[in-house]
Amino acid sequence: MSEPNEKKNEKPKISFRRTVSNNLFMLKLLHKASPGRIVIEMGLWSLEAIIGFFSWQYMLRHIVNGIEEGKGFYDLAVLLVAMTALNVVLVFIQQLWYQVFSGLFYQKTAKYFQELVYRKAGSVDLACYENPEFYDKYMKALNETATRADGVASSCSMIIFDIVQFAANGLLLFVIDPVFLLFLLIPLLSSVFIKKQKKADFDKYEETVAMNRRCDYTRRTYYLGEYAKEMRLSGIYRVMAKRFAMAIKDTKTVIRKYGFKCAFYGYIIEISREVFTFLGATVYAVYQTLVTGNILYGDCLVIINALTTLSWSITNSAESLFQFQEHALYIENFRFFLDYEPKIQDKETVLPMKKGALTLENVSFRYDGADADTLKHISITCGEKEKIALVGHNGAGKSTLVKLMLRLYDPTDGKITLGGEDIRDYSVKEYREAFSAVFQDFHVFSLSVSENILLRPKQEGDAALVETALIKSGAKARVAEMEKGTETILTREFDKNGTVLSGGETQKLAIAHAFTKENAFVILDEPTSALDPIAEYEMYKNMMEACENCGMIFISHRLSSAVMADRIYMLEGGEVIEVGTHEQLMAKNGKYADMFRKQAENYVATGVNVS
Ligand code: ADP
């Protein structure tokens, strides 16, 4: 049984034209990724087919027929020496290629494709990650692309190899007795079943993608540290185990659905090749040699060899052709992903960045697929040097508001301006560079402390910057305790001596990042939830000082920090219900004042004047 909301994969169909176009598209990218690779690889395979034919078929025929015709040793030895010399050279080139150059080319290709996918992934809208259809295609593009590119290259090489082999052996049969070519009709006809088998294989893969994703997710929850506590202390383990078992059960159903079909097609393919072609042609060859005496022993020998090679060439070529079709289906996903036009992107001409207030004018917003607006007619402003607090209960819409400010989403209605201009008229990159944002769900990277703080490659003079940021965020003492200081590697993913930080320490590092940049605005989306009230209060005080010349918008559940803001916006149900300074809102005695009083014990701890 599949998950109730899981979208069933529709059977993909692809035209012949699109199949060719997709494979050519991939070949062009491959050429860009590692120029010359395809030509070298195809050349090597052709050479192998030609030398293989001469040093095996041609030589065998020459020697056995020569012996039968009574030729001398030296007449036959010349060809043997020549073929050995050719093979010695070929094997040398092949070893160099397989052991060194193909690996180097593969790395080059993989790097090119990974960069292509990651660059694109960085530009797609955040909303895409919430769209399962897009996400599936993205995952396939990510998982398959480099190997698919390689697959197209090897399919091209294999087909060239088979064509050369086919031409050489076909010519040999034609010269000896053209009737033998008739035996090739059987593998030719059975290639229809290869197509069916490949198609069933692909359908099987498509149907198991969603299940594999479910299994992967469950596996991650088992081994990732971030889930470890819940997995041990709650019953969630059993829920995940059940989901995993369901996914396995669904996968088994799919295997049963397609497995028998594939086995049947495989049987027809093998039987037609092994029994009808080989046995039939061998009987005819032996008859022509022993009964009619039309062909020599050497000819009889090479005919059987040639038929084996030819029928394999037909099967392999058919497989390669169907592989191109299979590649085309994957490349289709990849092209869909690459062709995706983000909704949030630069207009043809963009305005130069201006300074000034950030203003939301009557902004409403609805998430894709949601039934109602998350934000309704919001009007908010944050002056160039103002400190604004967004407060409200969970689900009020504060984080969504921040995402709109950072242009991760565009408003459904209304507009956001910076320095009086609609932010959609600025370059997305330049606009986002005006902000330094810290979120609650900050992720620590398996890198050094300083790299986690800078979140960019290190430059000269960064040591002092990191030091100041650590002092201001309150993380200095903890980092000083570490043996390698700011060069300590965080997490134990790659370094068994790496340091694992607590939730609060992680947040301090995240906040330290905001102190390393001078941006027009700092946005803090509850990055202090794991800090104790005193540490939080200190951090906000430092942040206010550091941001003397910039705007600051912060979300905090603890209202002790909101006290410091120039203006507080209280949100409820996606609407601004109260606006003012702390004093004004307390005097108003509305929802803010109520919330504030309920948190009073915390303020006593911080020593903040709560009057
Ligand atoms: P807050 O930050 O005040 O807790 P949020 O902005 O996170 O509130 O969420 C506001 C509402 O929007 C919630 O009802 C939440 O479920 C919904 N929401 C948040 N993110 C998404 C999303 N990506 N897709 C659909 N709804 C969302």
XYZ file of C-alpha atoms and ligand atoms in Angstrom:
638
model
C 0.000 0.000 0.000
C 1.453 3.377 -0.906
C 1.274 6.595 1.077
C -2.125 8.277 0.696
C -0.820 11.540 -0.726
C 1.963 10.096 -2.780
C 1.763 11.046 -6.428
C 1.881 8.057 -8.762
C 4.512 8.417 -11.464
C 3.000 8.770 -14.892
C 4.548 6.622 -17.594
C 6.980 8.837 -19.460
C 6.862 8.809 -23.245
C 9.421 10.270 -25.530
C 9.453 10.723 -29.295
C 12.257 9.512 -31.565
C 13.135 13.128 -32.342
C 13.374 14.032 -28.703
C 15.447 10.881 -28.058
C 17.992 12.000 -30.650
C 17.876 15.605 -29.482
C 18.383 14.658 -25.811
C 21.352 12.413 -26.546
C 22.918 15.062 -28.780
C 22.342 17.601 -26.015
C 24.230 15.362 -23.589
C 27.026 14.762 -26.108
C 27.442 18.517 -26.533
C 27.666 18.972 -22.757
C 30.135 16.093 -22.564
C 32.259 17.738 -25.202
C 32.212 20.967 -23.194
C 33.005 19.080 -19.981
C 35.977 17.175 -21.389
C 36.778 18.024 -24.995
C 38.185 15.166 -27.055
C 37.029 12.417 -24.726
C 34.287 11.002 -26.971
C 36.486 11.012 -30.073
C 39.377 9.295 -28.264
C 37.098 6.730 -26.668
C 35.294 5.916 -29.918
C 38.605 5.763 -31.782
C 40.031 3.315 -29.248
C 37.015 1.044 -29.402
C 37.074 1.038 -33.235
C 40.775 0.164 -33.146
C 40.096 -2.641 -30.706
C 37.357 -4.051 -32.977
C 39.586 -3.940 -36.075
C 42.702 -5.372 -34.423
C 40.549 -7.937 -32.611
C 39.074 -9.084 -35.917
C 42.427 -9.393 -37.691
C 44.309 -11.004 -34.851
C 41.578 -13.526 -34.157
C 39.295 -14.259 -37.112
C 41.529 -13.351 -40.032
C 44.605 -14.990 -38.514
C 42.762 -18.178 -37.519
C 41.364 -18.590 -41.014
C 44.735 -17.840 -42.586
C 46.565 -20.398 -40.413
C 44.065 -23.307 -40.468
C 43.376 -22.938 -44.205
C 47.125 -22.509 -44.769
C 47.859 -25.794 -42.945
C 45.100 -27.557 -44.908
C 46.552 -26.170 -48.155
C 50.095 -27.272 -47.107
C 51.768 -23.847 -46.603
C 55.134 -23.699 -44.778
C 55.825 -22.444 -41.208
C 57.584 -19.207 -42.276
C 54.705 -18.231 -44.615
C 52.332 -18.316 -41.649
C 54.704 -16.909 -38.995
C 55.001 -13.456 -40.653
C 51.345 -12.689 -40.023
C 51.592 -14.021 -36.463
C 54.478 -11.669 -35.636
C 52.719 -8.674 -37.213
C 49.535 -9.338 -35.243
C 51.440 -9.820 -31.986
C 53.213 -6.477 -32.499
C 49.899 -4.717 -33.172
C 48.362 -6.222 -30.035
C 51.325 -5.238 -27.894
C 50.820 -1.609 -28.936
C 47.034 -1.749 -28.527
C 47.196 -3.257 -25.028
C 49.685 -0.568 -23.976
C 47.352 2.214 -25.185
C 44.330 0.529 -23.587
C 46.008 0.191 -20.203
C 47.014 3.843 -20.242
C 43.476 4.822 -21.162
C 41.606 2.654 -18.654
C 43.958 3.076 -15.712
C 44.803 6.748 -16.074
C 43.092 8.896 -18.664
C 39.519 7.606 -18.512
C 39.551 8.169 -14.715
C 40.866 11.696 -15.185
C 38.264 12.430 -17.852
C 35.529 10.980 -15.626
C 36.480 13.301 -12.763
C 36.482 16.270 -15.130
C 33.038 15.322 -16.412
C 31.644 14.706 -12.916
C 32.934 18.100 -11.724
C 31.415 19.903 -14.702
C 27.994 18.286 -14.225
C 27.918 18.701 -10.459
C 28.707 22.377 -10.851
C 26.013 22.725 -13.483
C 23.403 21.116 -11.233
C 24.453 22.933 -8.056
C 24.563 26.311 -9.799
C 21.058 25.726 -11.086
C 19.858 24.379 -7.736
C 21.072 27.601 -6.115
C 18.925 29.670 -8.456
C 15.626 27.766 -8.334
C 12.867 29.181 -6.184
C 12.595 28.012 -2.598
C 9.007 27.041 -3.440
C 10.336 24.321 -5.775
C 11.646 22.363 -2.799
C 8.071 22.110 -1.567
C 6.857 20.752 -4.925
C 7.213 16.909 -4.931
C 7.194 16.636 -8.746
C 10.010 19.150 -9.072
C 11.879 17.618 -6.171
C 11.757 14.143 -7.748
C 13.148 15.516 -10.993
C 15.786 17.428 -9.095
C 16.851 14.311 -7.199
C 17.046 12.317 -10.406
C 19.066 15.069 -12.086
C 21.402 15.154 -9.117
C 21.817 11.399 -8.728
C 22.022 10.396 -12.334
C 23.542 13.133 -14.417
C 27.265 12.391 -14.283
C 26.688 8.647 -14.657
C 24.208 9.270 -17.488
C 26.720 11.465 -19.289
C 29.166 8.615 -18.953
C 26.457 6.215 -20.105
C 25.889 8.205 -23.309
C 29.647 8.215 -23.961
C 29.958 4.455 -23.464
C 26.817 3.742 -25.520
C 28.397 5.697 -28.400
C 31.652 3.772 -28.018
C 29.880 0.426 -27.771
C 27.766 1.055 -30.831
C 30.821 2.017 -32.870
C 32.622 -1.093 -31.626
C 29.649 -3.274 -32.617
C 29.249 -1.634 -36.034
C 32.928 -2.177 -36.864
C 32.775 -5.772 -35.641
C 29.568 -6.353 -37.539
C 30.970 -4.939 -40.784
C 34.195 -6.979 -40.566
C 32.578 -10.316 -39.648
C 29.604 -9.769 -41.983
C 31.998 -9.207 -44.870
C 33.882 -12.373 -43.951
C 30.668 -14.448 -43.952
C 29.574 -12.876 -47.224
C 32.894 -13.785 -48.833
C 32.730 -17.406 -47.557
C 28.991 -18.121 -48.054
C 26.232 -15.413 -48.001
C 23.653 -17.997 -46.795
C 25.121 -17.702 -43.286
C 23.876 -14.118 -43.109
C 20.309 -15.499 -43.014
C 20.951 -16.935 -39.529
C 21.323 -13.381 -38.286
C 17.640 -12.724 -38.877
C 16.774 -14.523 -35.625
C 18.743 -12.216 -33.281
C 17.533 -9.258 -35.366
C 13.899 -10.255 -34.721
C 14.514 -10.936 -31.033
C 15.748 -7.368 -30.574
C 12.062 -6.350 -30.274
C 12.081 -8.178 -26.934
C 15.185 -6.301 -25.830
C 13.202 -3.100 -26.293
C 10.339 -4.479 -24.216
C 12.726 -5.631 -21.501
C 14.413 -2.231 -21.307
C 11.072 -0.442 -21.139
C 9.910 -2.687 -18.271
C 13.211 -2.029 -16.501
C 12.746 1.719 -16.791
C 9.120 1.562 -15.597
C 10.306 -0.448 -12.612
C 12.890 2.212 -11.786
C 10.366 5.049 -12.150
C 7.886 3.337 -9.864
C 10.454 2.722 -7.175
C 11.916 6.256 -7.028
C 9.367 7.525 -4.495
C 9.764 4.356 -2.390
C 13.540 4.651 -2.441
C 13.165 8.217 -1.249
C 11.032 7.043 1.648
C 13.596 4.352 2.528
C 16.450 6.875 2.302
C 14.625 9.263 4.579
C 14.059 6.538 7.179
C 17.694 5.444 6.928
C 18.809 9.031 7.515
C 16.683 9.287 10.636
C 18.422 6.154 11.934
C 21.989 7.310 11.501
C 21.990 11.143 11.598
C 22.925 12.606 14.948
C 20.157 15.216 14.824
C 17.492 12.503 15.182
C 19.424 10.316 17.637
C 17.761 11.534 20.836
C 14.178 11.217 19.618
C 14.940 7.820 18.089
C 16.129 6.502 21.419
C 13.720 8.157 23.768
C 10.402 8.045 21.957
C 8.254 5.627 20.036
C 9.025 7.364 16.731
C 11.457 4.553 15.922
C 8.512 2.190 15.489
C 6.666 4.665 13.246
C 9.735 5.042 11.032
C 10.321 1.275 11.000
C 6.719 0.797 9.860
C 7.152 3.349 7.083
C 10.354 1.611 6.023
C 8.635 -1.787 6.007
C 5.785 -0.325 3.926
C 8.233 1.112 1.402
C 10.008 -2.260 1.133
C 6.654 -4.004 0.689
C 5.707 -1.569 -2.091
C 9.099 -2.100 -3.762
C 8.583 -5.877 -3.644
C 5.182 -5.450 -5.312
C 6.826 -3.472 -8.124
C 9.562 -6.105 -8.519
C 6.881 -8.802 -8.824
C 4.927 -6.656 -11.293
C 7.870 -6.236 -13.671
C 10.247 -9.076 -12.730
C 8.292 -11.905 -14.419
C 7.859 -9.847 -17.600
C 11.602 -9.127 -17.711
C 12.419 -12.802 -17.107
C 10.145 -13.857 -20.011
C 11.714 -11.353 -22.422
C 15.197 -12.374 -21.263
C 14.365 -16.034 -21.919
C 13.229 -15.355 -25.509
C 16.344 -13.265 -26.186
C 18.776 -15.863 -24.844
C 17.066 -18.888 -26.426
C 16.899 -17.325 -29.893
C 20.567 -16.442 -29.733
C 21.980 -19.560 -28.076
C 19.848 -22.238 -29.658
C 18.591 -21.122 -33.046
C 21.444 -18.975 -34.307
C 24.475 -20.890 -33.021
C 23.223 -24.432 -33.287
C 21.482 -23.863 -36.636
C 24.476 -22.172 -38.249
C 26.947 -24.670 -36.799
C 25.014 -27.617 -38.221
C 24.959 -25.913 -41.636
C 28.706 -25.079 -41.451
C 29.679 -28.638 -40.495
C 27.460 -29.980 -43.333
C 29.148 -27.654 -45.863
C 32.588 -28.733 -44.669
C 32.143 -32.476 -44.247
C 29.350 -33.412 -46.671
C 29.556 -31.015 -49.635
C 33.191 -29.953 -49.068
C 32.326 -26.406 -50.191
C 34.277 -24.747 -47.389
C 37.661 -25.364 -45.781
C 38.227 -26.270 -42.089
C 39.525 -22.786 -41.325
C 36.399 -21.250 -42.893
C 34.157 -23.538 -40.817
C 35.947 -22.426 -37.668
C 35.733 -18.706 -38.372
C 32.103 -18.954 -39.493
C 31.097 -20.256 -36.059
C 33.175 -17.526 -34.405
C 31.789 -14.856 -36.706
C 28.213 -15.890 -36.013
C 28.820 -15.729 -32.295
C 30.338 -12.268 -32.659
C 27.671 -11.067 -35.073
C 24.717 -12.176 -33.007
C 26.290 -10.502 -29.946
C 26.898 -7.387 -32.033
C 23.221 -7.294 -33.002
C 22.041 -7.809 -29.425
C 24.526 -5.262 -28.105
C 23.694 -2.687 -30.789
C 19.994 -3.120 -30.097
C 20.716 -2.708 -26.392
C 22.807 0.378 -27.062
C 20.004 1.855 -29.180
C 17.497 1.232 -26.411
C 19.964 2.573 -23.932
C 19.948 5.807 -25.912
C 16.187 5.855 -25.450
C 16.612 5.208 -21.739
C 19.286 7.908 -21.504
C 16.882 10.255 -23.298
C 14.254 9.779 -20.596
C 16.697 10.671 -17.832
C 18.154 13.522 -19.837
C 14.573 14.801 -20.197
C 14.438 15.213 -16.398
C 17.798 16.900 -16.458
C 16.740 19.306 -19.212
C 13.484 20.062 -17.383
C 15.562 20.972 -14.375
C 18.095 23.042 -16.349
C 15.352 24.790 -18.348
C 13.388 25.683 -15.246
C 12.916 29.435 -15.196
C 12.898 30.692 -11.609
C 9.992 33.000 -10.849
C 12.331 35.108 -8.764
C 14.965 36.379 -11.136
C 16.414 39.592 -12.493
C 14.425 41.701 -14.918
C 16.128 42.523 -18.210
C 17.359 45.809 -16.798
C 17.935 46.244 -13.112
C 18.234 49.376 -11.013
C 21.455 50.212 -9.187
C 21.062 49.420 -5.485
C 19.790 52.273 -3.334
C 19.992 52.803 0.386
C 17.026 53.693 2.526
C 14.087 52.202 4.360
C 12.758 48.704 3.740
C 8.998 48.985 3.442
C 6.220 46.452 2.972
C 3.186 48.104 1.432
C -0.072 46.237 1.913
C 1.644 42.876 1.342
C -0.326 39.634 1.182
C 1.161 36.212 0.552
C -0.132 32.710 -0.058
C 2.066 29.600 -0.334
C 1.646 27.550 -3.521
C -1.173 25.088 -3.047
C -2.371 26.676 0.242
C -6.082 27.480 0.680
C -5.626 30.795 2.444
C -3.228 33.717 2.646
C -0.476 33.333 5.257
C 0.090 37.093 5.311
C -2.731 39.601 4.936
C -2.325 43.283 4.052
C 0.891 43.795 5.957
C 2.402 47.268 6.059
C 5.716 47.474 7.854
C 8.715 49.727 7.575
C 12.260 49.516 8.855
C 14.303 52.684 8.465
C 17.974 52.620 7.462
C 19.126 52.566 11.076
C 16.019 51.338 12.819
C 15.672 48.235 14.976
C 12.398 46.437 14.395
C 11.025 43.499 16.364
C 8.469 41.058 14.989
C 6.595 39.260 17.739
C 3.641 36.920 17.909
C 2.684 33.337 18.605
C 3.861 30.363 16.515
C 2.333 30.314 13.058
C 1.571 34.055 13.093
C 3.606 34.502 9.886
C 6.839 36.085 11.190
C 9.262 33.750 9.353
C 7.238 34.012 6.172
C 7.515 37.784 6.420
C 11.293 37.497 6.735
C 11.457 35.201 3.689
C 9.587 37.834 1.690
C 11.963 40.547 2.894
C 14.913 38.430 1.697
C 13.116 37.854 -1.619
C 13.070 34.097 -1.180
C 9.403 34.470 -2.168
C 7.596 37.354 -3.864
C 4.375 38.782 -2.390
C 1.122 37.583 -3.929
C -0.188 41.114 -3.525
C 1.241 44.495 -2.561
C 4.920 45.401 -2.847
C 8.151 45.662 -0.939
C 10.411 48.645 -1.504
C 13.970 49.470 -0.550
C 15.004 53.104 -0.788
C 11.638 53.774 -2.425
C 12.119 51.309 -5.323
C 10.269 48.033 -5.778
C 12.758 45.305 -4.776
C 11.782 43.337 -7.918
C 13.575 46.068 -9.905
C 16.934 45.320 -8.277
C 19.282 42.445 -9.121
C 18.285 39.516 -6.858
C 21.915 38.855 -5.947
C 22.750 42.474 -5.154
C 19.536 42.890 -3.198
C 20.205 39.821 -1.051
C 23.747 41.015 -0.465
C 22.260 43.980 1.377
C 21.233 41.554 4.143
C 22.944 39.472 6.715
C 20.493 36.843 7.893
C 20.688 34.312 10.709
C 18.033 31.651 11.089
C 17.007 29.400 13.919
C 17.775 26.219 11.962
C 21.396 27.123 11.237
C 23.411 24.109 10.098
C 26.976 23.542 11.198
C 29.287 22.543 8.362
C 32.029 19.964 8.797
C 34.615 22.745 8.492
C 36.667 24.887 10.854
C 35.091 27.267 13.369
C 36.318 30.271 11.385
C 34.895 28.933 8.121
C 31.557 28.345 9.834
C 31.573 31.936 11.010
C 32.727 33.541 7.766
C 30.645 31.270 5.492
C 33.018 32.085 2.641
C 36.662 31.281 1.749
C 39.125 32.779 4.221
C 41.078 35.907 3.314
C 43.941 37.768 4.865
C 42.884 39.791 7.882
C 39.942 37.521 8.680
C 41.458 36.340 11.971
C 40.729 39.681 13.673
C 37.237 39.772 12.182
C 36.448 36.274 13.492
C 37.885 37.175 16.915
C 35.646 40.256 17.238
C 32.601 38.320 15.997
C 33.235 35.612 18.604
C 33.484 38.167 21.409
C 30.287 39.930 20.366
C 28.264 36.754 19.920
C 29.416 35.425 23.291
C 31.149 32.344 21.812
C 34.720 33.461 22.509
C 35.184 31.529 25.778
C 33.961 28.240 24.289
C 36.217 28.510 21.226
C 39.206 29.479 23.408
C 38.782 26.140 25.225
C 39.256 24.243 21.963
C 42.760 22.932 21.310
C 43.033 24.461 17.841
C 40.904 27.538 18.566
C 39.195 28.935 15.494
C 40.845 26.238 13.343
C 39.060 23.438 15.201
C 36.986 21.256 12.912
C 33.335 21.045 13.879
C 31.357 17.764 13.859
C 32.992 14.319 13.768
C 31.988 13.527 10.193
C 35.572 13.710 8.860
C 37.660 14.266 11.946
C 37.418 11.931 14.936
C 38.782 14.766 17.083
C 36.214 17.224 15.724
C 34.165 19.213 18.206
C 30.433 18.776 18.606
C 28.681 21.917 19.820
C 25.544 22.226 21.895
C 22.417 23.901 20.475
C 23.177 27.190 22.250
C 26.851 27.154 21.181
C 25.797 26.493 17.599
C 23.458 29.475 17.714
C 26.229 31.697 19.038
C 28.380 30.716 16.048
C 25.510 31.416 13.688
C 25.058 34.828 15.254
C 28.805 35.476 15.060
C 28.418 35.341 11.289
C 26.171 38.415 11.396
C 29.005 40.322 13.111
C 31.463 39.604 10.271
C 29.687 41.622 7.624
C 28.593 45.168 7.204
C 25.234 44.970 5.531
C 22.418 47.461 5.149
C 20.137 45.190 7.207
C 20.579 42.379 9.672
C 17.767 39.865 9.938
C 17.587 37.532 12.912
C 14.898 34.887 12.687
C 14.853 33.530 16.223
C 18.505 32.525 16.277
C 18.563 32.734 20.086
C 15.956 30.154 21.077
C 18.614 27.840 22.564
C 20.368 30.614 24.526
C 19.594 31.340 28.136
C 17.822 34.677 28.747
C 20.985 36.428 29.950
C 23.081 35.284 26.979
C 20.258 36.328 24.667
C 19.981 39.740 26.241
C 23.767 40.265 26.003
C 23.800 39.144 22.387
C 21.039 41.570 21.395
C 22.771 44.405 23.227
C 25.996 43.673 21.309
C 24.072 43.342 18.085
C 22.376 46.726 18.612
C 25.804 48.318 19.098
C 27.352 46.535 16.127
C 24.390 47.510 13.957
C 24.503 51.140 14.922
C 24.599 52.120 11.268
C 22.321 49.484 9.818
C 18.717 48.406 9.998
C 17.808 45.362 12.043
C 14.719 43.170 11.931
C 14.505 40.453 14.515
C 12.111 37.791 15.636
C 12.312 36.600 19.201
C 9.952 34.640 21.344
C 11.369 36.249 24.463
C 10.070 39.776 24.625
C 13.007 40.943 26.758
C 14.822 41.652 23.506
C 11.834 43.312 21.877
C 12.104 45.989 24.583
C 15.255 47.249 22.822
C 13.527 47.739 19.443
C 12.577 51.154 18.041
C 9.291 49.662 16.982
C 7.513 46.394 17.654
C 5.049 44.744 15.279
C 2.782 42.180 16.879
C 1.427 39.637 14.411
C -1.505 37.289 14.724
C -3.060 35.118 12.024
C -0.910 36.767 9.350
C -1.981 40.288 10.272
C -0.313 43.114 12.180
C -2.534 43.629 15.204
C -0.420 46.068 17.235
C 2.425 48.493 16.433
C 4.494 50.730 18.673
C 7.404 50.973 21.060
C 7.498 48.715 24.106
C 6.220 51.540 26.291
C 3.381 52.408 23.901
C 2.285 48.784 23.639
C 2.441 48.267 27.394
C 0.350 51.397 27.875
C -2.126 50.088 25.310
C -2.533 47.025 27.487
C -3.393 44.793 24.549
C -2.118 41.387 23.448
C 1.549 42.400 23.514
C 1.278 43.641 27.090
C -0.467 40.421 28.043
C 2.212 38.270 26.434
C 4.947 40.344 28.008
C 3.543 40.008 31.510
C 3.244 36.252 31.137
C 6.964 36.098 30.410
C 7.848 38.380 33.314
C 9.872 35.798 35.234
C 12.438 35.679 32.446
C 12.874 39.446 32.529
C 13.554 39.355 36.218
C 16.381 36.927 35.435
C 17.838 39.241 32.800
C 17.551 42.279 35.010
C 15.605 44.199 32.380
C 13.385 46.980 33.599
C 9.898 45.735 32.804
C 7.927 48.767 33.694
P 5.940 31.967 12.533
O 7.318 32.281 12.058
O 5.228 33.169 13.036
O 5.889 30.851 13.516
P 5.521 30.978 9.830
O 5.769 32.133 8.940
O 6.589 29.985 9.975
O 5.059 31.500 11.263
O 4.215 30.209 9.351
C 3.001 30.895 9.109
C 2.010 29.918 8.486
O 2.468 29.564 7.189
C 1.861 28.630 9.272
O 0.491 28.287 9.286
C 2.651 27.637 8.478
O 2.083 26.366 8.561
C 2.521 28.162 7.065
N 3.697 27.825 6.269
C 4.977 28.069 6.601
N 5.820 27.629 5.622
C 5.031 27.082 4.675
C 5.275 26.467 3.424
N 6.525 26.343 2.954
N 4.230 26.029 2.690
C 2.966 26.175 3.151
N 2.654 26.760 4.330
C 3.664 27.198 5.084
